[in-house]
C-alpha cells in the first residue's frame, strides 16, 4: 500500500475534515502519478491512498480505510454494502461497463453514483477493429502462413477488397463506435449508426461523455443515417442496409443478450450475399455463439473477428476455434499503455464536476444497466 497526501497512514474519521480518495485498482509505479499530483494540487483537502492486490490477485482493503473513503476508484473491488461507506460520494470504475457488479448490494440497494470509464477505449479498440477488417480483406493470414513457409506466391494477395464506398454499420454508437466511424470515414466508408433510443436532433446526437482529444465524433456528424430500437424489427431494418462491416459495441443487458442470432445472420446474408464481416468488441453473449458458428460454416457472413467470447476463457474444445474465417483474441482490444492515465483523467473530471455542481460524466443508469 502506498499512502499519498501526507498525514497518518490511515486517518481516522472524526479526527480530520480532509477527504479521502481510495484507489483499489492495480497500477504500476508512475503510471498515474502525474495525474494524481495534479488532482492533489487542485484539491488541496484531499488525501489519496493506493491499495494494491496481493500476490494471490485479491484485494484486501482495511475496513478503517474504506469506511472513511469519500471517493473510490476501482475495477472490481467494492465494500460489502453502502452502510459500510457512509461518506462515499461516488465510485469511479476503470472499466467501460459495470455489468460485472450488477448483483452487488452497492449496485442493487444503494444510490451511490456509479461512474464508468467510458470514452477511454475508443482509440485502441477502433484500431483493433480496423486492423482485423484489413487483415481479413487483404488476406493477411494466408500471406503470413506463406511467409512462415518461405513461399513466394503473389497470387494469394491479389483480388483483395479495399474500403472506399463500403458501408460500416455500428451497433452501439458510443465512444468506441464514434472512433470507429472517424477512422472508417478516413478510409472512404459510409457510416450507419444504431442506438437504443432515437437521436432525431443534432443535440441528441452529441457525445456528452469523456472524449480523448482529437478522437471520436463529438457532434455526431459522421453517420449518413441513424437507426434505433431494442426490438428485432428495428434491428432487422438496420441490418438490411447492405452492411460490409458490422461492429458490435453495445453494452450487455437482458435486451442485448443474443441480439445477433440465426434470424439476424439470415438478414445479413440476404442484404449482402458477398458476406458481411462481423466484429464483436462488446461482450460475448451479445452474439448467439452456436448460431455464429453455423453462420460461418454456411457462409452466411464473410467472417468474424472476436475479442470477446461466450464463455471466457473460450474452452479449448469449443468449435469456434476451428470455424473458418474467424479471428479470435483474448479480450485485449481495450489494452493500451495510456489506459491508466486516461481513466484517471475521467476521475479528475468527475471530481471537478462534483465540486462545481455539474452533472457527472459516465454515470451508470441502474435501470438500463449502463
CSV table of C-alpha atoms in Angstrom, one decimal:
chain,number,residue,atom,x,y,z
A,1,UNK,CA,0.0,0.0,0.0
A,2,UNK,CA,1.2,3.5,-0.9
A,3,UNK,CA,-0.1,6.4,1.1
A,4,UNK,CA,-0.1,9.8,-0.6
A,5,UNK,CA,-1.1,13.2,0.6
A,6,UNK,CA,0.7,13.3,4.0
A,7,UNK,CA,-0.6,12.7,7.5
A,8,UNK,CA,-1.3,9.4,9.1
A,9,UNK,CA,-1.3,6.2,7.0
A,10,UNK,CA,-5.0,5.6,8.0
A,11,UNK,CA,-6.5,8.9,9.2
A,12,UNK,CA,-9.5,8.2,11.4
A,13,UNK,CA,-12.9,9.5,10.9
A,14,UNK,CA,-13.7,12.4,13.2
A,15,UNK,CA,-10.0,13.4,13.5
A,16,UNK,CA,-9.8,15.4,10.3
A,17,UNK,CA,-12.0,17.2,7.9
A,18,UNK,CA,-9.8,16.1,5.0
A,19,UNK,CA,-11.4,13.9,2.3
A,20,UNK,CA,-10.1,10.6,1.1
A,21,UNK,CA,-9.7,9.2,-2.4
A,22,UNK,CA,-9.2,5.5,-2.4
A,23,UNK,CA,-7.6,3.6,-5.3
A,24,UNK,CA,-8.1,-0.2,-5.3
A,25,UNK,CA,-7.1,-0.8,-8.9
A,26,UNK,CA,-3.8,-2.5,-10.0
A,27,UNK,CA,-1.3,0.0,-11.2
A,28,UNK,CA,2.4,0.3,-11.9
A,29,UNK,CA,4.6,2.8,-10.2
A,30,UNK,CA,4.5,6.0,-12.0
A,31,UNK,CA,1.6,5.4,-14.4
A,32,UNK,CA,-0.9,7.7,-12.8
A,33,UNK,CA,1.5,9.7,-10.5
A,34,UNK,CA,1.3,12.9,-12.7
A,35,UNK,CA,-2.5,12.9,-12.8
A,36,UNK,CA,-2.8,12.2,-9.1
A,37,UNK,CA,-0.3,15.0,-8.4
A,38,UNK,CA,-2.5,17.3,-10.5
A,39,UNK,CA,-5.6,16.2,-8.6
A,40,UNK,CA,-3.9,16.9,-5.2
A,41,UNK,CA,-2.7,20.3,-6.3
A,42,UNK,CA,-6.2,21.2,-7.4
A,43,UNK,CA,-8.0,19.6,-4.4
A,44,UNK,CA,-5.8,20.6,-1.5
A,45,UNK,CA,-8.1,19.0,1.0
A,46,UNK,CA,-7.7,15.5,-0.5
A,47,UNK,CA,-5.7,12.6,0.7
A,48,UNK,CA,-5.0,9.7,-1.7
A,49,UNK,CA,-4.5,6.1,-0.7
A,50,UNK,CA,-3.5,3.2,-3.0
A,51,UNK,CA,-4.2,-0.5,-2.2
A,52,UNK,CA,-2.6,-3.0,-4.5
A,53,UNK,CA,-3.9,-6.6,-5.0
A,54,UNK,CA,-1.8,-9.2,-3.1
A,55,UNK,CA,0.2,-11.9,-4.7
A,56,UNK,CA,-2.9,-14.0,-5.0
A,57,UNK,CA,-4.6,-11.3,-7.1
A,58,UNK,CA,-7.1,-10.5,-4.4
A,59,UNK,CA,-7.6,-7.0,-3.0
A,60,UNK,CA,-7.8,-6.7,0.8
A,61,UNK,CA,-8.8,-3.2,1.9
A,62,UNK,CA,-8.6,-2.4,5.7
A,63,UNK,CA,-12.1,-1.7,7.0
A,64,UNK,CA,-11.0,1.5,8.8
A,65,UNK,CA,-9.7,2.8,5.4
A,66,UNK,CA,-12.7,2.2,3.2
A,67,UNK,CA,-15.1,3.4,5.9
A,68,UNK,CA,-13.5,6.8,5.7
A,69,UNK,CA,-13.4,7.0,1.9
A,70,UNK,CA,-15.2,9.8,0.1
A,71,UNK,CA,-14.3,8.6,-3.5
A,72,UNK,CA,-13.4,5.2,-4.7
A,73,UNK,CA,-11.6,4.2,-7.9
A,74,UNK,CA,-11.8,0.5,-8.8
A,75,UNK,CA,-12.1,-2.2,-11.4
A,76,UNK,CA,-13.9,-4.8,-9.4
A,77,UNK,CA,-13.4,-4.4,-5.6
A,78,UNK,CA,-16.3,-3.0,-3.7
A,79,UNK,CA,-17.1,-2.5,0.0
A,80,UNK,CA,-19.7,-5.0,1.4
A,81,UNK,CA,-22.6,-2.6,1.2
A,82,UNK,CA,-23.5,1.1,1.3
A,83,UNK,CA,-23.8,1.3,5.1
A,84,UNK,CA,-20.1,0.5,5.4
A,85,UNK,CA,-19.2,3.6,3.4
A,86,UNK,CA,-21.4,6.3,4.7
A,87,UNK,CA,-19.4,9.2,3.3
A,88,UNK,CA,-18.8,7.8,-0.2
A,89,UNK,CA,-19.8,10.4,-2.8
A,90,UNK,CA,-19.2,8.3,-6.0
A,91,UNK,CA,-17.4,5.2,-7.3
A,92,UNK,CA,-15.3,5.7,-10.4
A,93,UNK,CA,-14.9,2.4,-12.2
A,94,UNK,CA,-12.0,2.0,-14.6
A,95,UNK,CA,-13.9,-0.3,-16.9
A,96,UNK,CA,-16.3,0.7,-19.7
A,97,UNK,CA,-19.1,-1.4,-18.3
A,98,UNK,CA,-20.3,-2.3,-14.8
A,99,UNK,CA,-22.3,-5.5,-15.6
A,100,UNK,CA,-19.7,-7.5,-13.6
A,101,UNK,CA,-21.1,-5.9,-10.3
A,102,UNK,CA,-24.8,-5.8,-11.3
A,103,UNK,CA,-25.7,-8.2,-8.5
A,104,UNK,CA,-23.7,-6.4,-5.8
A,105,UNK,CA,-25.6,-4.6,-3.0
A,106,UNK,CA,-23.9,-1.4,-3.9
A,107,UNK,CA,-25.5,-1.6,-7.3
A,108,UNK,CA,-28.9,-3.0,-6.3
A,109,UNK,CA,-29.5,-1.4,-2.9
A,110,UNK,CA,-27.8,2.0,-2.9
A,111,UNK,CA,-27.9,5.3,-4.8
A,112,UNK,CA,-24.2,5.9,-4.7
A,113,UNK,CA,-23.3,7.3,-8.2
A,114,UNK,CA,-21.5,4.7,-10.3
A,115,UNK,CA,-19.3,6.1,-13.0
A,116,UNK,CA,-17.7,4.2,-15.8
A,117,UNK,CA,-14.5,4.9,-17.8
A,118,UNK,CA,-16.5,5.0,-21.0
A,119,UNK,CA,-14.5,7.0,-23.5
A,120,UNK,CA,-11.0,5.8,-22.7
A,121,UNK,CA,-11.2,2.8,-25.0
A,122,UNK,CA,-12.1,4.4,-28.3
A,123,UNK,CA,-8.7,4.9,-29.9
A,124,UNK,CA,-7.2,1.5,-29.2
A,125,UNK,CA,-10.3,-0.6,-29.9
A,126,UNK,CA,-11.0,1.3,-33.1
A,127,UNK,CA,-7.5,0.4,-34.3
A,128,UNK,CA,-8.1,-3.2,-33.4
A,129,UNK,CA,-11.4,-3.3,-35.3
A,130,UNK,CA,-9.8,-1.8,-38.4
A,131,UNK,CA,-6.8,-4.0,-38.1
A,132,UNK,CA,-8.9,-7.1,-38.1
A,133,UNK,CA,-11.0,-5.8,-41.0
A,134,UNK,CA,-7.9,-5.1,-43.1
A,135,UNK,CA,-6.3,-8.5,-42.1
A,136,UNK,CA,-9.4,-10.2,-43.5
A,137,UNK,CA,-9.9,-8.1,-46.6
A,138,UNK,CA,-6.2,-8.2,-47.6
A,139,UNK,CA,-5.8,-11.9,-46.9
A,140,UNK,CA,-3.0,-11.3,-44.5
A,141,UNK,CA,-3.5,-14.6,-42.6
A,142,UNK,CA,-2.8,-16.6,-45.7
A,143,UNK,CA,0.2,-14.4,-46.6
A,144,UNK,CA,1.7,-14.7,-43.2
A,145,UNK,CA,1.4,-18.5,-43.3
A,146,UNK,CA,3.3,-18.3,-46.7
A,147,UNK,CA,6.0,-16.2,-45.0
A,148,UNK,CA,6.5,-18.9,-42.3
A,149,UNK,CA,6.8,-21.5,-45.1
A,150,UNK,CA,9.2,-19.2,-47.1
A,151,UNK,CA,6.8,-19.3,-50.0
A,152,UNK,CA,6.6,-16.5,-52.7
A,153,UNK,CA,3.1,-16.7,-54.2
A,154,UNK,CA,1.9,-13.3,-55.2
A,155,UNK,CA,-1.5,-14.6,-56.4
A,156,UNK,CA,-2.5,-15.2,-52.8
A,157,UNK,CA,-2.6,-11.5,-52.2
A,158,UNK,CA,-4.5,-10.5,-55.3
A,159,UNK,CA,-8.2,-9.6,-55.8
A,160,UNK,CA,-8.3,-8.1,-52.3
A,161,UNK,CA,-11.2,-5.8,-51.2
A,162,UNK,CA,-10.5,-2.2,-50.3
A,163,UNK,CA,-12.7,0.2,-48.3
A,164,UNK,CA,-13.9,3.2,-50.3
A,165,UNK,CA,-17.6,3.0,-50.9
A,166,UNK,CA,-18.2,0.2,-48.4
A,167,UNK,CA,-20.6,0.6,-45.5
A,168,UNK,CA,-19.8,0.1,-41.8
A,169,UNK,CA,-22.8,-0.4,-39.5
A,170,UNK,CA,-22.0,0.5,-35.9
A,171,UNK,CA,-24.4,-1.2,-33.5
A,172,UNK,CA,-24.0,1.0,-30.4
A,173,UNK,CA,-22.8,4.5,-31.3
A,174,UNK,CA,-20.9,5.3,-28.1
A,175,UNK,CA,-17.3,6.5,-27.7
A,176,UNK,CA,-15.9,3.3,-29.3
A,177,UNK,CA,-18.3,3.3,-32.2
A,178,UNK,CA,-17.7,7.0,-32.8
A,179,UNK,CA,-13.9,6.5,-33.2
A,180,UNK,CA,-14.5,3.5,-35.5
A,181,UNK,CA,-16.6,5.9,-37.5
A,182,UNK,CA,-13.9,8.5,-37.6
A,183,UNK,CA,-11.3,6.0,-38.9
A,184,UNK,CA,-13.8,4.4,-41.3
A,185,UNK,CA,-14.7,7.8,-42.8
A,186,UNK,CA,-11.0,8.5,-43.4
A,187,UNK,CA,-10.9,5.2,-45.3
A,188,UNK,CA,-13.7,6.4,-47.6
A,189,UNK,CA,-16.5,4.3,-45.9
A,190,UNK,CA,-20.2,5.2,-45.4
A,191,UNK,CA,-21.2,5.1,-41.7
A,192,UNK,CA,-24.5,3.9,-40.3
A,193,UNK,CA,-25.3,4.4,-36.6
A,194,UNK,CA,-27.6,2.3,-34.4
A,195,UNK,CA,-28.6,3.4,-30.9
A,196,UNK,CA,-31.0,2.1,-28.3
A,197,UNK,CA,-33.2,5.3,-28.4
A,198,UNK,CA,-33.9,7.6,-31.3
A,199,UNK,CA,-31.5,10.5,-31.9
A,200,UNK,CA,-33.6,12.8,-34.2
A,201,UNK,CA,-31.9,16.1,-33.4
A,202,UNK,CA,-28.4,17.5,-33.7
A,203,UNK,CA,-28.3,18.0,-29.9
A,204,UNK,CA,-29.4,14.4,-29.2
A,205,UNK,CA,-26.5,13.1,-31.4
A,206,UNK,CA,-23.8,14.8,-29.4
A,207,UNK,CA,-21.3,12.9,-27.3
A,208,UNK,CA,-21.5,14.2,-23.7
A,209,UNK,CA,-19.1,11.7,-22.2
A,210,UNK,CA,-15.3,11.6,-21.9
A,211,UNK,CA,-13.6,12.1,-25.2
A,212,UNK,CA,-9.9,11.5,-25.8
A,213,UNK,CA,-8.8,14.8,-27.6
A,214,UNK,CA,-8.7,14.6,-31.3
A,215,UNK,CA,-10.8,11.4,-31.5
A,216,UNK,CA,-14.4,10.3,-31.9
A,217,UNK,CA,-17.4,12.0,-33.3
A,218,UNK,CA,-18.3,14.7,-30.7
A,219,UNK,CA,-21.2,16.2,-32.6
A,220,UNK,CA,-22.4,13.1,-34.3
A,221,UNK,CA,-21.8,14.3,-37.9
A,222,UNK,CA,-20.2,11.2,-39.4
A,223,UNK,CA,-23.2,8.8,-39.9
A,224,UNK,CA,-25.2,9.3,-43.1
A,225,UNK,CA,-28.2,7.7,-41.4
A,226,UNK,CA,-29.3,6.8,-37.8
A,227,UNK,CA,-31.3,3.8,-36.7
A,228,UNK,CA,-32.6,2.9,-33.3
A,229,UNK,CA,-34.6,0.5,-31.2
A,230,UNK,CA,-34.3,-2.5,-28.9
A,231,UNK,CA,-36.8,-4.7,-30.8
A,232,UNK,CA,-35.9,-7.1,-33.5
A,233,UNK,CA,-37.9,-5.4,-36.2
A,234,UNK,CA,-35.9,-2.2,-35.8
A,235,UNK,CA,-32.7,-4.2,-35.7
A,236,UNK,CA,-33.5,-6.0,-38.9
A,237,UNK,CA,-34.3,-2.7,-40.7
A,238,UNK,CA,-30.7,-1.7,-39.8
A,239,UNK,CA,-29.2,-5.0,-40.9
A,240,UNK,CA,-30.9,-4.8,-44.3
A,241,UNK,CA,-28.7,-1.9,-45.3
A,242,UNK,CA,-26.1,-4.0,-47.1
A,243,UNK,CA,-23.5,-3.6,-44.4
A,244,UNK,CA,-20.0,-4.7,-45.3
A,245,UNK,CA,-18.5,-4.3,-41.8
A,246,UNK,CA,-20.8,-4.7,-38.8
A,247,UNK,CA,-19.3,-3.6,-35.5
A,248,UNK,CA,-20.9,-4.7,-32.2
A,249,UNK,CA,-20.3,-2.1,-29.5
A,250,UNK,CA,-23.4,-2.4,-27.3
A,251,UNK,CA,-23.4,-3.0,-23.6
A,252,UNK,CA,-24.5,-6.4,-22.4
A,253,UNK,CA,-28.1,-6.3,-21.0
A,254,UNK,CA,-31.0,-8.6,-20.9
A,255,UNK,CA,-32.2,-7.0,-24.1
A,256,UNK,CA,-28.9,-7.2,-26.0
A,257,UNK,CA,-28.2,-10.8,-25.0
A,258,UNK,CA,-28.1,-12.9,-28.2
A,259,UNK,CA,-29.0,-9.7,-30.1
A,260,UNK,CA,-27.5,-11.4,-33.1
A,261,UNK,CA,-28.8,-14.9,-33.7
A,262,UNK,CA,-30.0,-17.1,-36.6
A,263,UNK,CA,-32.6,-14.6,-37.9
A,264,UNK,CA,-30.1,-11.7,-37.9
A,265,UNK,CA,-27.5,-13.7,-39.8
A,266,UNK,CA,-30.1,-14.6,-42.4
A,267,UNK,CA,-31.0,-10.9,-42.8
A,268,UNK,CA,-27.3,-10.0,-43.3
A,269,UNK,CA,-26.9,-12.7,-45.9
A,270,UNK,CA,-30.0,-11.6,-47.8
A,271,UNK,CA,-28.9,-8.0,-47.8
A,272,UNK,CA,-25.3,-8.6,-48.6
A,273,UNK,CA,-24.7,-12.0,-50.2
A,274,UNK,CA,-21.0,-11.1,-50.7
A,275,UNK,CA,-20.7,-11.5,-46.9
A,276,UNK,CA,-20.8,-9.1,-44.0
A,277,UNK,CA,-17.7,-9.1,-41.8
A,278,UNK,CA,-18.9,-9.1,-38.1
A,279,UNK,CA,-16.7,-7.7,-35.4
A,280,UNK,CA,-17.6,-8.0,-31.7
A,281,UNK,CA,-15.8,-5.9,-29.1
A,282,UNK,CA,-18.7,-5.6,-26.7
A,283,UNK,CA,-19.4,-8.9,-24.7
A,284,UNK,CA,-19.5,-12.4,-25.9
A,285,UNK,CA,-23.2,-13.2,-25.1
A,286,UNK,CA,-24.4,-10.3,-27.4
A,287,UNK,CA,-24.0,-13.0,-30.1
A,288,UNK,CA,-25.6,-16.4,-30.0
A,289,UNK,CA,-22.3,-18.2,-30.4
A,290,UNK,CA,-23.6,-21.6,-31.7
A,291,UNK,CA,-25.5,-19.7,-34.4
A,292,UNK,CA,-22.4,-17.7,-35.3
A,293,UNK,CA,-20.5,-20.9,-35.8
A,294,UNK,CA,-23.4,-22.1,-38.0
A,295,UNK,CA,-23.4,-18.9,-40.0
A,296,UNK,CA,-19.7,-19.0,-40.6
A,297,UNK,CA,-19.8,-22.6,-41.7
A,298,UNK,CA,-22.7,-22.0,-44.0
A,299,UNK,CA,-21.0,-18.8,-45.3
A,300,UNK,CA,-24.0,-16.6,-44.4
A,301,UNK,CA,-21.4,-13.9,-43.4
A,302,UNK,CA,-18.0,-13.2,-44.7
A,303,UNK,CA,-16.1,-13.7,-41.5
A,304,UNK,CA,-15.9,-12.6,-37.9
A,305,UNK,CA,-13.3,-11.0,-35.6
A,306,UNK,CA,-14.0,-11.6,-31.9
A,307,UNK,CA,-12.2,-10.0,-29.0
A,308,UNK,CA,-14.9,-11.4,-26.7
A,309,UNK,CA,-16.5,-14.9,-26.5
A,310,UNK,CA,-19.1,-16.8,-24.5
A,311,UNK,CA,-17.7,-18.0,-22.2
A,312,UNK,CA,-14.3,-16.5,-21.4
A,313,UNK,CA,-11.8,-18.0,-21.5
A,314,UNK,CA,-13.0,-19.9,-24.5
A,315,UNK,CA,-12.7,-23.7,-23.8
A,316,UNK,CA,-10.1,-25.5,-25.9
A,317,UNK,CA,-12.8,-27.9,-27.3
A,318,UNK,CA,-15.1,-25.1,-28.4
A,319,UNK,CA,-15.9,-25.4,-32.1
A,320,UNK,CA,-15.5,-21.7,-32.6
A,321,UNK,CA,-11.7,-22.1,-32.5
A,322,UNK,CA,-11.7,-24.2,-35.7
A,323,UNK,CA,-14.5,-22.4,-37.5
A,324,UNK,CA,-13.4,-20.9,-40.9
A,325,UNK,CA,-12.9,-17.2,-41.3
A,326,UNK,CA,-12.8,-16.3,-37.7
A,327,UNK,CA,-10.1,-14.3,-35.8
A,328,UNK,CA,-10.1,-14.6,-32.0
A,329,UNK,CA,-8.2,-12.5,-29.5
A,330,UNK,CA,-8.4,-12.9,-25.6
A,331,UNK,CA,-10.3,-9.7,-24.7
A,332,UNK,CA,-7.4,-7.4,-25.2
A,333,UNK,CA,-8.6,-4.8,-27.7
A,334,UNK,CA,-9.0,-2.2,-25.0
A,335,UNK,CA,-5.5,-2.5,-23.7
A,336,UNK,CA,-3.1,0.4,-24.1
A,337,UNK,CA,-0.1,1.9,-22.2
A,338,UNK,CA,-2.2,5.0,-21.9
A,339,UNK,CA,-5.2,3.3,-20.2
A,340,UNK,CA,-4.5,4.2,-16.6
A,341,UNK,CA,-3.7,7.8,-17.5
A,342,UNK,CA,-6.9,8.3,-19.5
A,343,UNK,CA,-9.1,6.5,-16.9
A,344,UNK,CA,-7.7,8.7,-14.1
A,345,UNK,CA,-8.4,11.8,-16.2
A,346,UNK,CA,-12.1,10.7,-16.2
A,347,UNK,CA,-11.9,10.6,-12.4
A,348,UNK,CA,-10.2,14.0,-12.4
A,349,UNK,CA,-13.1,15.5,-14.5
A,350,UNK,CA,-15.7,14.0,-12.2
A,351,UNK,CA,-14.1,15.4,-9.1
A,352,UNK,CA,-14.2,18.8,-10.8
A,353,UNK,CA,-17.8,18.4,-11.8
A,354,UNK,CA,-18.9,17.3,-8.3
A,355,UNK,CA,-17.1,20.3,-6.8
A,356,UNK,CA,-18.7,22.7,-9.3
A,357,UNK,CA,-22.2,21.3,-9.0
A,358,UNK,CA,-22.3,20.0,-12.6
A,359,UNK,CA,-23.6,16.7,-14.0
A,360,UNK,CA,-21.2,13.8,-13.6
A,361,UNK,CA,-20.0,12.2,-16.8
A,362,UNK,CA,-20.5,8.5,-17.5
A,363,UNK,CA,-22.9,7.9,-14.7
A,364,UNK,CA,-24.5,4.5,-14.9
A,365,UNK,CA,-28.3,4.2,-15.3
A,366,UNK,CA,-29.0,1.3,-13.0
A,367,UNK,CA,-32.3,0.5,-14.7
A,368,UNK,CA,-30.7,0.3,-18.2
A,369,UNK,CA,-27.5,-1.4,-16.9
A,370,UNK,CA,-25.1,1.0,-18.5
